Amino acid sequence: MTARIDHLVTSGTFALDGGEWDVDNNVWIVGDDTEAIVIDAAHDAAAIEAALGGRTLRAIVCTHAHNDHIDAAPALAEATGAPILLHPDDLPLWQQTHPDRAPDAELTDGQELEVAGTTLKVLHTPGHAPGGICLYAPELATVFTGDTLFQGGP
């Protein structure tokens, strides 16, 4: 089965430095009909789980630890048994949102994640957040950038 990219938009709140904003976030699901990886478990674990459609979730990858990208990660991990992966430089941000639940494993620059016969290469891209990462999927001709690149961003 060939890997594909599924896209879900979830809505919630982004909070930082005393401010709070209503936001929409992209959730990306990379996989095939049997297994997948979720990139940025934002806002709504139940909606993300429904979008998986019964596929085995291999990992929950966080491109960075601003709350609007990670707030649903623990609930999704609890529901699916999938590990949460985060670059260690973003652990202080993670702990602001989830002080009682640590990520399960670290992401490192150059690390390769495999799902559905597709490789996702981790690229450490600090700037928007200290532990920001992008995921390069050459077989899919795609780079998942989180908030490293976004409309209206720096």
Coordinates of C-alpha atoms in Angstrom, one line a residue:
M1 CA 0.0 0.0 0.0
T2 CA 1.3 3.4 -0.9
A3 CA 1.6 6.1 1.8
R4 CA -0.7 9.1 1.5
I5 CA -1.1 12.4 3.4
D6 CA -4.4 13.1 5.1
H7 CA -5.2 16.5 6.4
L8 CA -7.5 17.6 9.3
V9 CA -8.0 21.1 10.7
T10 CA -8.9 21.5 14.3
S11 CA -9.8 24.6 16.3
G12 CA -8.9 25.7 19.7
T13 CA -6.9 28.3 21.7
F14 CA -3.3 29.4 21.5
A15 CA -1.8 30.9 24.7
L16 CA 1.6 32.4 25.1
D17 CA 3.1 35.2 27.3
G18 CA -0.2 36.1 28.8
G19 CA -2.1 36.4 25.5
E20 CA -4.7 34.0 24.2
W21 CA -6.1 33.6 20.7
D22 CA -8.6 31.4 18.9
V23 CA -6.8 29.5 16.2
D24 CA -7.2 26.8 13.6
N25 CA -4.4 24.2 13.3
N26 CA -3.3 21.7 10.7
V27 CA -3.1 18.0 11.8
W28 CA -1.3 15.8 9.3
I29 CA -1.7 12.1 9.1
V30 CA 0.9 10.2 7.0
G31 CA 0.4 6.5 6.4
D32 CA -1.6 3.9 4.5
D33 CA -4.7 1.9 5.3
T34 CA -3.1 0.0 8.1
E35 CA -0.7 2.4 9.9
A36 CA 0.0 6.1 10.3
I37 CA 2.0 8.8 12.1
V38 CA 0.2 12.0 13.3
I39 CA 2.1 15.3 13.0
D40 CA 0.9 17.9 15.5
A41 CA -2.0 16.6 17.6
A42 CA -3.8 19.9 18.0
H43 CA -6.9 20.5 20.1
D44 CA -9.2 17.5 19.5
A45 CA -8.0 14.0 20.2
A46 CA -11.4 12.4 19.3
A47 CA -11.5 14.1 15.9
I48 CA -7.9 13.0 15.2
E49 CA -8.6 9.4 16.3
A50 CA -11.7 9.4 14.1
A51 CA -9.6 10.6 11.1
L52 CA -7.3 7.6 11.7
G53 CA -10.2 5.3 10.9
G54 CA -8.9 2.4 12.8
R55 CA -5.3 2.5 11.6
T56 CA -2.5 1.7 14.0
L57 CA -0.9 4.9 15.2
R58 CA 2.9 4.5 15.2
A59 CA 3.8 7.9 16.7
I60 CA 2.6 11.3 17.6
V61 CA 5.2 13.8 16.3
C62 CA 5.3 17.3 17.6
T63 CA 6.9 19.9 15.3
H64 CA 7.3 22.1 18.4
A65 CA 5.7 22.5 21.8
H66 CA 3.4 25.5 21.6
N67 CA 0.2 24.5 23.2
D68 CA -1.9 24.7 20.1
H69 CA 0.3 22.0 18.5
I70 CA 0.4 19.6 21.5
D71 CA -2.7 20.0 23.6
A72 CA -4.4 16.8 22.4
A73 CA -1.2 14.7 22.3
P74 CA -1.5 13.1 25.7
A75 CA -5.2 12.2 25.2
L76 CA -4.4 10.8 21.7
A77 CA -1.5 8.8 23.1
E78 CA -3.8 7.4 25.9
A79 CA -6.5 6.4 23.4
T80 CA -4.1 4.7 20.9
G81 CA -1.0 3.7 22.9
A82 CA 1.2 5.7 20.5
P83 CA 4.4 7.4 21.8
I84 CA 4.7 11.1 21.8
L85 CA 7.9 12.4 20.1
L86 CA 9.4 15.9 20.7
H87 CA 12.8 17.5 20.3
P88 CA 14.4 17.9 23.8
D89 CA 15.0 21.7 23.3
D90 CA 11.2 22.2 23.5
L91 CA 10.7 20.3 26.8
P92 CA 10.4 23.5 28.8
L93 CA 7.5 24.6 26.5
W94 CA 5.9 21.2 26.7
Q95 CA 6.0 21.3 30.5
Q96 CA 4.0 24.6 30.5
T97 CA 1.1 22.7 28.9
H98 CA 1.6 19.2 30.3
P99 CA 3.5 19.4 33.6
D100 CA 2.4 15.9 34.6
R101 CA 3.0 14.0 31.3
A102 CA 6.4 13.9 29.6
P103 CA 6.9 13.0 25.9
D104 CA 7.9 9.3 25.4
A105 CA 11.0 9.8 23.2
E106 CA 13.2 12.5 21.8
L107 CA 13.5 13.6 18.2
T108 CA 17.0 14.4 16.9
D109 CA 18.3 16.1 13.8
G110 CA 18.8 13.6 11.0
Q111 CA 16.6 10.9 12.7
E112 CA 14.5 8.9 10.3
L113 CA 10.9 7.8 11.1
E114 CA 9.4 5.0 9.0
V115 CA 5.7 4.5 8.3
A116 CA 3.9 2.7 5.5
G117 CA 7.1 2.3 3.5
T118 CA 7.8 6.0 3.7
T119 CA 10.7 7.8 5.4
L120 CA 10.3 11.0 7.3
K121 CA 13.6 12.7 8.1
V122 CA 13.7 15.0 11.1
L123 CA 15.3 18.4 10.5
H124 CA 16.0 20.5 13.6
T125 CA 14.8 24.0 12.6
P126 CA 15.0 26.2 15.7
G127 CA 13.7 29.8 15.4
H128 CA 9.9 29.8 16.0
A129 CA 10.6 27.5 19.0
P130 CA 14.0 26.2 20.3
G131 CA 13.1 22.6 19.5
G132 CA 11.2 23.2 16.3
I133 CA 11.5 20.5 13.7
C134 CA 10.5 19.9 10.1
L135 CA 9.9 16.5 8.6
Y136 CA 11.1 15.8 5.1
A137 CA 9.3 13.0 3.2
P138 CA 11.2 12.7 -0.2
E139 CA 9.0 9.8 -1.4
L140 CA 6.0 12.1 -0.9
A141 CA 7.8 15.3 -2.2
T142 CA 6.7 17.0 1.0
V143 CA 8.1 18.9 3.9
F144 CA 6.0 19.3 7.0
T145 CA 7.1 22.6 8.6
G146 CA 4.8 23.1 11.6
D147 CA 5.1 26.8 12.3
T148 CA 8.6 27.2 10.9
L149 CA 6.8 28.5 7.8
F150 CA 3.3 29.9 8.0
Q151 CA 1.2 32.6 6.4
G152 CA 1.7 35.8 8.3
G153 CA 4.6 34.4 10.2
P154 CA 8.0 35.9 10.7

